[in-house]
Tab-separated table of C-alpha atoms in Angstrom:
chain	number	residue	atom	x	y	z
A	1334	GLU	CA	0.000	0.000	0.000
A	1335	GLY	CA	3.019	2.241	-0.251
A	1336	CYS	CA	5.801	2.818	-2.766
A	1337	TYR	CA	6.600	0.246	-5.452
A	1338	TRP	CA	8.794	-0.316	-8.501
A	1339	SER	CA	7.533	-0.413	-12.068
A	1340	LEU	CA	7.312	-3.886	-13.572
A	1341	THR	CA	8.739	-2.813	-16.937
A	1342	ASP	CA	11.013	0.161	-16.236
A	1343	PRO	CA	13.809	-0.632	-13.742
A	1344	ASP	CA	14.332	3.093	-13.068
A	1345	ALA	CA	10.676	3.947	-12.324
A	1346	PHE	CA	9.478	4.089	-8.753
A	1347	TYR	CA	5.843	4.944	-7.864
A	1348	VAL	CA	5.204	7.056	-4.780
A	1349	PRO	CA	1.727	7.800	-3.403
A	1350	HIS	CA	1.639	11.539	-2.784
A	1351	PRO	CA	-1.655	13.262	-2.108
A	1352	PRO	CA	-3.574	14.059	-4.152
A	1353	GLY	CA	-2.371	11.291	-6.432
A	1354	LEU	CA	0.497	9.104	-7.547
A	1355	LEU	CA	3.970	10.255	-8.591
A	1356	ARG	CA	6.387	8.418	-10.870
A	1357	TYR	CA	10.004	8.966	-9.877
A	1358	ASP	CA	12.787	8.193	-12.373
A	1359	VAL	CA	15.720	7.257	-10.118
A	1360	ALA	CA	18.291	7.362	-12.961
A	1361	ARG	CA	17.414	10.909	-13.992
A	1362	ALA	CA	16.219	12.183	-10.592
A	1363	HIS	CA	13.002	13.300	-12.267
A	1364	VAL	CA	9.492	13.286	-10.829
A	1365	SER	CA	6.389	13.152	-13.004
A	1366	GLU	CA	2.724	12.802	-12.202
A	1367	ALA	CA	1.211	9.404	-12.965
A	1368	VAL	CA	-2.253	10.200	-11.598
A	1369	ALA	CA	-3.606	13.472	-10.238
A	1370	VAL	CA	-7.029	13.468	-8.596
A	1371	ASP	CA	-8.884	15.530	-6.024
A	1372	GLY	CA	-9.679	13.571	-2.902
A	1373	GLU	CA	-8.183	11.183	-0.387
A	1374	THR	CA	-6.237	8.391	-2.118
A	1375	ARG	CA	-4.582	5.178	-0.926
A	1376	GLN	CA	-3.885	1.572	-1.965
A	1377	PHE	CA	-2.443	2.210	-5.430
A	1378	HIS	CA	-1.776	-0.582	-7.940
A	1379	SER	CA	-0.441	-0.159	-11.487
A	1380	SER	CA	-0.495	-2.059	-14.753
A	1381	ALA	CA	2.840	-3.397	-16.000
A	1382	ASP	CA	3.182	-0.609	-18.571
A	1383	GLY	CA	2.283	2.099	-16.048
A	1384	GLN	CA	-0.625	3.355	-18.152
A	1385	ALA	CA	-3.479	2.156	-15.905
A	1386	HIS	CA	-3.789	2.473	-12.141
A	1387	SER	CA	-6.296	1.480	-9.480
A	1388	PHE	CA	-6.714	3.036	-6.069
A	1389	THR	CA	-9.103	3.896	-3.301
A	1390	LEU	CA	-10.485	7.401	-3.783
A	1391	ASP	CA	-12.611	8.916	-1.040
A	1392	GLY	CA	-13.403	5.456	0.333
A	1393	ALA	CA	-14.414	3.830	-2.968
A	1394	ALA	CA	-12.791	2.026	-5.900
A	1395	ALA	CA	-11.336	4.117	-8.707
A	1396	ALA	CA	-9.216	3.541	-11.797
A	1397	TRP	CA	-7.118	5.713	-14.088
A	1398	TYR	CA	-7.666	4.111	-17.496
A	1399	ARG	CA	-6.720	5.527	-20.914
A	1400	GLY	CA	-6.179	8.968	-19.402
A	1401	GLU	CA	-9.588	9.043	-17.720
A	1402	LEU	CA	-10.615	8.796	-14.078
A	1403	ARG	CA	-13.362	6.235	-13.481
A	1404	ARG	CA	-15.136	5.766	-10.145
A	1405	PHE	CA	-16.781	2.556	-8.977
A	1406	PRO	CA	-18.823	3.267	-5.832
A	1407	SER	CA	-20.115	0.211	-4.059
A	1408	ALA	CA	-23.856	-0.381	-4.348
A	1409	VAL	CA	-23.680	-3.081	-1.655
A	1410	GLY	CA	-21.357	-1.368	0.850
A	1411	GLY	CA	-18.503	-2.964	2.706
A	1412	TYR	CA	-15.814	-1.673	0.323
A	1413	ASP	CA	-12.325	-2.975	1.169
A	1414	GLU	CA	-9.949	-2.392	-1.747
A	1415	CYS	CA	-9.428	-2.726	-5.487
A	1416	GLN	CA	-6.628	-3.975	-7.743
A	1417	ILE	CA	-5.881	-3.595	-11.452
A	1418	SER	CA	-4.527	-6.426	-13.581
A	1419	LYS	CA	-1.026	-6.129	-14.997
A	1420	ASP	CA	-2.440	-5.823	-18.524
A	1421	GLY	CA	-4.542	-2.863	-17.299
A	1422	ARG	CA	-7.845	-4.294	-18.536
A	1423	TRP	CA	-9.431	-5.785	-15.409
A	1424	LEU	CA	-10.404	-4.137	-12.126
A	1425	LEU	CA	-11.062	-6.363	-9.119
A	1426	VAL	CA	-13.158	-4.657	-6.436
A	1427	LYS	CA	-13.474	-6.289	-3.021
A	1428	GLU	CA	-16.733	-5.248	-1.358
A	1429	GLY	CA	-19.846	-6.608	0.360
A	1430	ALA	CA	-19.951	-8.104	3.844
A	1431	GLY	CA	-16.450	-7.564	5.177
A	1432	GLY	CA	-15.196	-6.797	1.671
A	1433	ALA	CA	-15.347	-10.512	0.862
A	1434	ASP	CA	-17.340	-10.422	-2.395
A	1435	ASN	CA	-15.704	-9.604	-5.736
A	1436	ARG	CA	-16.863	-7.271	-8.464
A	1437	ILE	CA	-14.832	-7.707	-11.649
A	1438	VAL	CA	-14.948	-4.872	-14.170
A	1439	ASP	CA	-13.725	-5.166	-17.751
A	1440	LEU	CA	-12.408	-1.614	-18.166
A	1441	SER	CA	-12.310	-1.983	-21.954
A	1442	THR	CA	-16.051	-2.692	-22.258
A	1443	GLY	CA	-17.571	-1.601	-18.938
A	1444	ARG	CA	-19.091	-5.055	-18.334
A	1445	GLU	CA	-19.209	-6.175	-14.707
A	1446	TRP	CA	-19.564	-9.500	-12.908
A	1447	THR	CA	-20.105	-10.202	-9.219
A	1448	VAL	CA	-18.731	-13.263	-7.446
A	1449	PRO	CA	-20.050	-13.718	-3.892
A	1450	ASN	CA	-17.606	-14.982	-1.292
A	1451	ALA	CA	-19.471	-18.282	-0.844
A	1452	ALA	CA	-19.377	-18.854	-4.631
A	1453	GLY	CA	-15.589	-18.671	-4.782
A	1454	ALA	CA	-14.596	-15.002	-4.534
A	1455	VAL	CA	-10.872	-14.432	-4.203
A	1456	GLY	CA	-9.565	-13.192	-0.849
A	1457	HIS	CA	-6.059	-11.813	-0.346
A	1458	SER	CA	-4.673	-11.737	-3.860
A	1459	ASP	CA	-2.217	-10.542	-6.468
A	1460	MET	CA	-3.103	-9.688	-10.071
A	1461	GLY	CA	-1.333	-10.820	-13.225
A	1462	HIS	CA	-1.993	-10.348	-16.953
A	1463	GLY	CA	-5.696	-11.267	-17.186
A	1464	TYR	CA	-5.717	-13.364	-14.027
A	1465	VAL	CA	-5.574	-13.229	-10.246
A	1466	VAL	CA	-4.145	-15.681	-7.731
A	1467	GLY	CA	-5.464	-15.528	-4.200
A	1468	GLU	CA	-7.014	-17.136	-1.182
A	1469	ASP	CA	-10.053	-19.338	-1.576
A	1470	ASP	CA	-11.380	-19.281	1.961
A	1471	TYR	CA	-14.234	-21.645	1.129
A	1472	ALA	CA	-11.903	-24.416	-0.070
A	1473	ASN	CA	-11.637	-27.625	1.923
A	1474	ASP	CA	-7.840	-27.435	1.806
A	1475	PRO	CA	-5.969	-25.315	4.392
A	1476	GLY	CA	-4.409	-22.106	3.093
A	1477	ALA	CA	-5.780	-22.703	-0.400
A	1478	PHE	CA	-4.724	-20.373	-3.214
A	1479	ARG	CA	-6.611	-20.595	-6.479
A	1480	LEU	CA	-6.128	-19.180	-9.977
A	1481	TRP	CA	-8.964	-17.124	-11.486
A	1482	THR	CA	-8.755	-16.052	-15.136
A	1483	PHE	CA	-10.776	-13.254	-16.733
A	1484	SER	CA	-12.430	-13.524	-20.129
A	1485	ASP	CA	-15.116	-11.872	-22.221
A	1486	ILE	CA	-17.681	-14.176	-20.601
A	1487	GLY	CA	-16.577	-13.299	-17.065
A	1488	PRO	CA	-14.280	-14.657	-14.375
A	1489	LEU	CA	-13.392	-18.334	-14.584
A	1490	ILE	CA	-12.486	-20.107	-11.367
A	1491	GLY	CA	-9.512	-22.310	-12.058
A	1492	PRO	CA	-7.394	-24.919	-10.364
A	1493	LEU	CA	-5.882	-24.909	-6.927
A	1494	ALA	CA	-2.428	-23.351	-7.300
A	1495	TYR	CA	-1.130	-23.935	-3.774
A	1496	ARG	CA	-2.230	-25.137	-0.374
A	1497	MET	CA	-0.739	-25.442	3.096
A	1498	HIS	CA	-0.178	-28.850	4.661
A	1499	GLY	CA	-2.159	-28.070	7.781
A	1500	TRP	CA	-4.398	-25.523	9.440
A	1501	ASP	CA	-1.749	-24.475	11.982
A	1502	ALA	CA	0.224	-22.121	9.679
A	1503	MET	CA	-1.460	-19.822	7.237
A	1504	THR	CA	-0.095	-17.484	4.599
A	1505	ARG	CA	-1.867	-14.244	3.701
A	1506	TYR	CA	-0.615	-12.965	0.322
A	1507	VAL	CA	0.810	-14.638	-2.745
A	1508	SER	CA	3.704	-12.208	-3.205
């Protein structure tokens, strides 16, 4: 939820700085604005190419996509956080009771899908290029991490990617 390196530019470092996100080029000692918005921001995530960003804005999900700010207020309440996929196309919003349900938004089309927690919503997670890996807290296996892929027909719950050997030690995040 703080500073992080770019996935494609080894000299780019992202720094949350109200009211937005700064991109710092460590080789050239140059700061540029990645996202500038009015409001309280936190929990930034960026696409691999640095062209799309997700963040919490004034207590709700938001994305910077193709040079445009988009807001995604929760109709069901219980907003927790949001994440953008590394390809910049998919926004995962965690909301509902305790932030445990998922709303997946295809930023390229505006289509949305909702996955309730009991139906396999992803918990603590990390996004990739068109997929997410994260906790499946309804799995029978302890510490289960599952792969979910995104497609034009919606999120597809995939195979178990990892599990713990017992219930006594649990991991929280993939990375």
